[in-house]
C-alpha cells in the first residue's frame, strides 16, 4: 500500500475489524440459544464459504508483483478475472487432487496498452501467467 494512503487504509481496516468483532459478540449468544452450538457455528461457517468464493472470483492475487505487473493485473475486467479464477480452480483440482501430469496452467489475457515498452506495435492481447513454477534466486520459493 502506498505511503500516502497507508494510514487511511489501516484505519479503515481496523475499524471494520472491530465492527465485525462487535457484530459477532452481539449475535453469537442469540444464535447459540436459537440454533445451539452446531447451528451457530454452521451459520458463520457458511458465511466464510460465501466470502471465500467471492474473494476467489473478484480479488486478484498481487503477491510478489512489480508495480508494472500490478497495473496490468488491475487493467483486467472482473468478468475476465472470474473466468481465470474458475479455470485456475479446475487446474488445481486436476493437477493436485487427481494427480494428472501435463495439465496446462491457465493463462490470463491482458488488453494491449499504449505504454507497453516491450511491444510498442502490439495490436494483439498479451497473455501473461502470473503463476511461476521457476525457482527464485537465492533458493527462496
XYZ file of N, CA and C in Angstrom:
423
model
N 0.850 -1.169 0.000
C 0.000 0.000 0.000
C 0.900 1.238 0.000
N 0.611 2.201 -0.883
C 1.441 3.411 -0.917
C 1.400 4.162 0.407
N 2.490 4.849 0.707
C 2.606 5.541 1.993
C 1.550 6.621 2.184
N 1.152 7.301 1.114
C 0.217 8.415 1.274
C -1.194 7.971 1.619
N -1.539 6.698 1.442
C -2.862 6.202 1.822
C -2.801 5.104 2.880
N -1.605 4.775 3.328
C -1.468 3.668 4.275
C -2.206 3.943 5.580
N -2.101 5.165 6.119
C -2.761 5.452 7.397
C -4.278 5.384 7.279
N -4.837 5.865 6.178
C -6.285 5.805 5.979
C -6.724 4.353 5.782
N -5.970 3.611 4.992
C -6.309 2.211 4.751
C -6.260 1.376 6.020
N -5.229 1.578 6.820
C -5.126 0.815 8.068
C -6.212 1.228 9.055
N -6.583 2.498 9.076
C -7.667 2.959 9.954
C -8.987 2.298 9.564
N -9.243 2.259 8.266
C -10.493 1.649 7.804
C -10.498 0.147 8.065
N -9.373 -0.512 7.856
C -9.299 -1.951 8.111
C -9.510 -2.265 9.587
N -8.911 -1.477 10.456
C -9.060 -1.693 11.899
C -10.493 -1.430 12.340
N -11.108 -0.361 11.824
C -12.500 -0.059 12.175
C -13.434 -1.168 11.706
N -13.208 -1.686 10.518
C -14.031 -2.775 10.003
C -13.859 -4.036 10.849
N -12.635 -4.316 11.243
C -12.371 -5.473 12.097
C -13.118 -5.357 13.421
N -13.050 -4.193 14.050
C -13.751 -4.005 15.323
C -15.266 -4.038 15.151
N -15.768 -3.543 14.028
C -17.215 -3.603 13.772
C -17.679 -5.052 13.704
N -16.955 -5.883 12.965
C -17.368 -7.280 12.845
C -17.133 -8.055 14.145
N -16.136 -7.693 14.925
C -15.978 -8.289 16.259
C -17.195 -7.972 17.126
N -17.650 -6.721 17.079
C -18.831 -6.312 17.835
C -20.062 -7.074 17.347
N -20.226 -7.169 16.026
C -21.368 -7.869 15.447
C -21.392 -9.340 15.875
N -20.236 -9.973 15.871
C -20.141 -11.368 16.293
C -20.474 -11.511 17.779
N -19.946 -10.613 18.595
C -20.196 -10.689 20.039
C -21.674 -10.489 20.369
N -22.372 -9.677 19.604
C -23.790 -9.422 19.862
C -24.660 -10.565 19.343
N -24.339 -11.112 18.175
C -25.226 -12.109 17.566
C -24.971 -13.530 18.030
N -23.756 -13.865 18.439
C -23.455 -15.262 18.758
C -24.305 -15.821 19.900
N -24.488 -15.123 21.031
C -25.332 -15.710 22.087
C -26.774 -15.959 21.631
N -27.313 -15.058 20.810
C -28.678 -15.253 20.314
C -28.755 -16.465 19.391
N -27.780 -16.625 18.510
C -27.748 -17.794 17.630
C -27.520 -19.076 18.424
N -26.725 -18.989 19.469
C -26.450 -20.164 20.292
C -27.724 -20.631 20.997
N -28.514 -19.681 21.472
C -29.784 -20.049 22.107
C -30.769 -20.627 21.091
N -30.819 -20.024 19.905
C -31.813 -20.436 18.904
C -31.405 -21.718 18.179
N -30.128 -21.851 17.816
C -29.697 -22.958 16.955
C -28.727 -23.922 17.637
N -28.426 -23.721 18.895
C -27.423 -24.494 19.633
C -26.035 -24.237 19.033
N -25.021 -24.868 19.571
C -23.649 -24.598 19.130
C -23.420 -24.958 17.659
N -23.917 -26.115 17.260
C -23.680 -26.569 15.890
C -24.294 -25.615 14.877
N -25.516 -25.196 15.102
C -26.178 -24.278 14.176
C -25.522 -22.917 14.133
N -25.098 -22.413 15.291
C -24.454 -21.096 15.326
C -23.128 -21.123 14.567
N -22.304 -22.144 14.834
C -21.025 -22.235 14.119
C -21.247 -22.539 12.638
N -22.270 -23.314 12.314
C -22.583 -23.601 10.915
C -22.984 -22.353 10.149
N -23.743 -21.470 10.814
C -24.137 -20.202 10.186
C -22.906 -19.375 9.818
N -21.986 -19.237 10.761
C -20.778 -18.450 10.491
C -19.861 -19.163 9.492
N -19.842 -20.480 9.520
C -19.039 -21.230 8.550
C -19.589 -21.037 7.138
N -20.902 -20.992 6.999
C -21.499 -20.764 5.684
C -21.108 -19.391 5.142
N -21.079 -18.376 6.008
C -20.652 -17.044 5.559
C -19.173 -17.031 5.189
N -18.377 -17.831 5.859
C -16.951 -17.935 5.495
C -16.788 -18.548 4.110
N -17.601 -19.557 3.791
C -17.541 -20.177 2.465
C -17.976 -19.178 1.393
N -19.048 -18.435 1.657
C -19.501 -17.408 0.709
C -18.405 -16.365 0.503
N -17.774 -15.925 1.570
C -16.682 -14.949 1.458
C -15.500 -15.496 0.687
N -15.168 -16.762 0.906
C -14.047 -17.377 0.194
C -14.309 -17.406 -1.307
N -15.536 -17.771 -1.696
C -15.873 -17.828 -3.118
C -15.819 -16.433 -3.733
N -16.349 -15.432 -3.049
C -16.328 -14.069 -3.573
C -14.898 -13.543 -3.704
N -14.058 -13.832 -2.735
C -12.659 -13.408 -2.819
C -11.955 -14.126 -3.960
N -12.215 -15.410 -4.105
C -11.603 -16.171 -5.190
C -11.964 -15.587 -6.546
N -13.221 -15.199 -6.724
C -13.672 -14.723 -8.023
C -13.341 -13.257 -8.301
N -13.310 -12.404 -7.285
C -13.245 -10.975 -7.555
C -12.024 -10.247 -7.015
N -11.158 -10.891 -6.256
C -9.966 -10.226 -5.727
C -8.734 -10.809 -6.409
N -8.022 -10.016 -7.204
C -6.847 -10.548 -7.897
C -5.666 -10.752 -6.955
N -4.846 -11.751 -7.261
C -3.640 -12.031 -6.485
C -2.585 -10.983 -6.834
N -1.963 -10.387 -5.828
C -0.958 -9.353 -6.064
C 0.380 -9.677 -5.416
N 0.541 -10.883 -4.907
C 1.766 -11.251 -4.211
C 2.956 -11.255 -5.174
N 4.053 -10.667 -4.754
C 5.323 -10.659 -5.481
C 5.227 -10.060 -6.883
N 4.330 -9.104 -7.100
C 4.218 -8.459 -8.399
C 4.862 -7.078 -8.351
N 5.496 -6.693 -9.452
C 6.064 -5.349 -9.552
C 4.935 -4.356 -9.800
N 5.247 -3.064 -9.741
C 4.223 -2.054 -9.977
C 3.664 -2.142 -11.391
N 4.511 -2.471 -12.361
C 4.041 -2.616 -13.733
C 3.096 -3.799 -13.862
N 3.428 -4.903 -13.195
C 2.553 -6.074 -13.227
C 1.243 -5.799 -12.495
N 1.296 -4.985 -11.425
C 0.068 -4.610 -10.726
C -0.836 -3.787 -11.633
N -0.247 -2.842 -12.392
C -1.043 -2.065 -13.342
C -1.712 -2.986 -14.350
N -0.961 -3.956 -14.855
C -1.518 -4.898 -15.817
C -2.607 -5.754 -15.170
N -2.385 -6.180 -13.948
C -3.343 -7.037 -13.250
C -4.660 -6.310 -13.026
N -4.605 -5.030 -12.649
C -5.830 -4.290 -12.366
C -6.476 -3.720 -13.618
N -5.847 -3.872 -14.781
C -6.485 -3.434 -16.024
C -7.424 -4.514 -16.570
N -7.441 -5.665 -15.947
C -8.290 -6.776 -16.370
C -9.682 -6.590 -15.781
N -10.714 -6.868 -16.586
C -12.087 -6.731 -16.087
C -12.378 -7.815 -15.044
N -13.356 -7.555 -14.205
C -13.737 -8.521 -13.170
C -14.268 -9.810 -13.784
N -14.974 -9.694 -14.909
C -15.507 -10.875 -15.573
C -14.372 -11.770 -16.063
N -13.352 -11.168 -16.677
C -12.201 -11.950 -17.152
C -11.468 -12.589 -15.984
N -11.327 -11.845 -14.881
C -10.635 -12.389 -13.718
C -11.423 -13.542 -13.104
N -12.747 -13.425 -13.062
C -13.566 -14.507 -12.503
C -13.442 -15.772 -13.354
N -13.428 -15.616 -14.694
C -13.236 -16.782 -15.573
C -11.876 -17.418 -15.322
N -10.845 -16.576 -15.186
C -9.492 -17.071 -14.920
C -9.444 -17.813 -13.586
N -10.114 -17.285 -12.558
C -10.105 -17.918 -11.240
C -10.783 -19.285 -11.287
N -11.886 -19.396 -12.033
C -12.550 -20.697 -12.155
C -11.672 -21.693 -12.906
N -11.004 -21.232 -13.978
C -10.090 -22.113 -14.706
C -8.931 -22.544 -13.810
N -8.470 -21.632 -12.960
C -7.377 -21.949 -12.050
C -7.820 -22.997 -11.023
N -9.061 -22.916 -10.543
C -9.585 -23.926 -9.614
C -9.642 -25.296 -10.279
N -10.111 -25.319 -11.523
C -10.175 -26.580 -12.255
C -8.775 -27.146 -12.444
N -7.807 -26.264 -12.752
C -6.415 -26.700 -12.907
C -5.887 -27.322 -11.616
N -6.124 -26.666 -10.490
C -5.626 -27.166 -9.205
C -6.249 -28.514 -8.876
N -7.542 -28.665 -9.134
C -8.205 -29.942 -8.852
C -7.634 -31.046 -9.735
N -7.494 -30.758 -11.033
C -6.947 -31.776 -11.934
C -5.498 -32.113 -11.605
N -4.709 -31.102 -11.315
C -3.269 -31.297 -11.116
C -2.951 -31.923 -9.759
N -3.559 -31.418 -8.692
C -3.156 -31.832 -7.352
C -4.101 -32.829 -6.689
N -5.379 -32.838 -7.070
C -6.299 -33.809 -6.487
C -6.288 -35.097 -7.306
N -6.458 -34.952 -8.634
C -6.461 -36.134 -9.499
C -5.062 -36.535 -9.950
N -4.048 -35.738 -9.624
C -2.630 -36.020 -9.918
C -2.359 -36.267 -11.398
N -2.989 -35.484 -12.237
C -2.748 -35.603 -13.678
C -1.511 -34.794 -14.044
N -0.630 -35.398 -14.796
C 0.563 -34.710 -15.273
C 0.256 -34.072 -16.630
N 0.934 -33.010 -16.946
C 0.779 -32.371 -18.246
C -0.434 -31.482 -18.374
N -1.107 -31.172 -17.272
C -2.246 -30.263 -17.326
C -1.702 -28.849 -17.481
N -2.222 -28.118 -18.458
C -1.719 -26.766 -18.709
C -2.300 -25.786 -17.712
N -1.427 -24.929 -17.208
C -1.818 -23.884 -16.268
C -2.589 -22.802 -17.033
N -3.672 -22.286 -16.469
C -4.438 -21.256 -17.180
C -3.632 -19.970 -17.341
N -3.911 -19.272 -18.429
C -3.234 -18.021 -18.743
C -4.298 -16.953 -18.878
N -4.009 -15.769 -18.369
C -4.970 -14.673 -18.427
C -4.563 -13.714 -19.532
N -5.527 -13.228 -20.304
C -5.248 -12.306 -21.404
C -5.350 -10.871 -20.907
N -4.364 -10.083 -21.274
C -4.355 -8.676 -20.916
C -4.608 -7.843 -22.155
N -5.354 -6.746 -22.016
C -5.569 -5.882 -23.175
C -4.264 -5.171 -23.549
N -4.075 -4.833 -24.838
C -2.865 -4.100 -25.212
C -2.869 -2.724 -24.555
N -1.692 -2.251 -24.197
C -1.573 -0.963 -23.528
C -0.634 -0.071 -24.310
N -0.900 1.239 -24.256
C -0.080 2.174 -25.008
C 1.315 2.317 -24.435
N 1.479 2.097 -23.144
C 2.779 2.295 -22.524
C 3.574 1.005 -22.421
N 3.235 0.019 -23.233
C 3.951 -1.243 -23.228
C 5.259 -1.059 -23.990
N 6.371 -1.029 -23.269
C 7.665 -0.734 -23.870
C 8.241 -1.909 -24.635
N 7.828 -3.124 -24.298
C 8.373 -4.300 -24.970
C 7.755 -4.498 -26.352
N 6.472 -4.211 -26.494
C 5.765 -4.455 -27.751
C 5.000 -3.193 -28.122
N 5.685 -2.184 -28.660
C 5.021 -0.915 -28.948
C 3.962 -1.052 -30.038
N 4.185 -1.906 -31.032
C 3.208 -2.047 -32.099
C 2.291 -3.240 -31.879
N 2.173 -3.709 -30.680
C 1.345 -4.887 -30.417
C -0.127 -4.514 -30.518
N -0.822 -5.138 -31.466
C -2.251 -4.908 -31.552
C -3.017 -6.183 -31.199
N -2.355 -7.120 -30.549
C -2.999 -8.334 -30.078
C -2.907 -8.353 -28.556
N -3.884 -8.986 -27.900
C -3.812 -9.045 -26.438
C -2.608 -9.870 -25.978
N -1.958 -9.384 -24.949
C -0.831 -10.113 -24.383
C -1.359 -11.203 -23.479
N -0.635 -12.282 -23.357
C -1.015 -13.363 -22.452
C 0.065 -13.465 -21.395
N -0.355 -13.433 -20.144
C 0.579 -13.476 -19.031
C 0.085 -14.490 -18.025
N 0.978 -15.326 -17.580
C 0.667 -16.218 -16.476
C 1.334 -15.643 -15.242
N 0.551 -15.349 -14.217
C 1.103 -14.740 -13.023
C 1.668 -15.776 -12.065
N 1.443 -17.044 -12.348
C 1.973 -18.099 -11.502
C 3.271 -18.596 -12.116
N 4.223 -18.932 -11.274
C 5.512 -19.365 -11.789
C 5.974 -20.617 -11.057
N 6.431 -21.603 -11.830
C 6.995 -22.810 -11.238
C 8.508 -22.704 -11.102
N 9.079 -21.609 -11.630
C 10.525 -21.475 -11.589
C 10.982 -21.102 -10.197
N 12.171 -21.542 -9.851
C 12.750 -21.214 -8.548
C 13.233 -19.772 -8.573
N 13.068 -19.092 -7.470
C 13.543 -17.726 -7.363
C 15.022 -17.736 -6.983
N 15.737 -16.678 -7.316
C 17.159 -16.637 -6.955
C 17.338 -16.713 -5.449
N 18.390 -17.352 -5.029
C 18.692 -17.459 -3.599
C 17.973 -18.619 -2.936
N 17.276 -19.458 -3.717
C 16.604 -20.618 -3.149
C 15.286 -20.285 -2.478
N 14.810 -19.036 -2.597
C 13.545 -18.655 -1.978
C 12.445 -19.014 -2.962
N 11.416 -19.699 -2.482
C 10.309 -20.057 -3.358
C 8.994 -19.919 -2.676
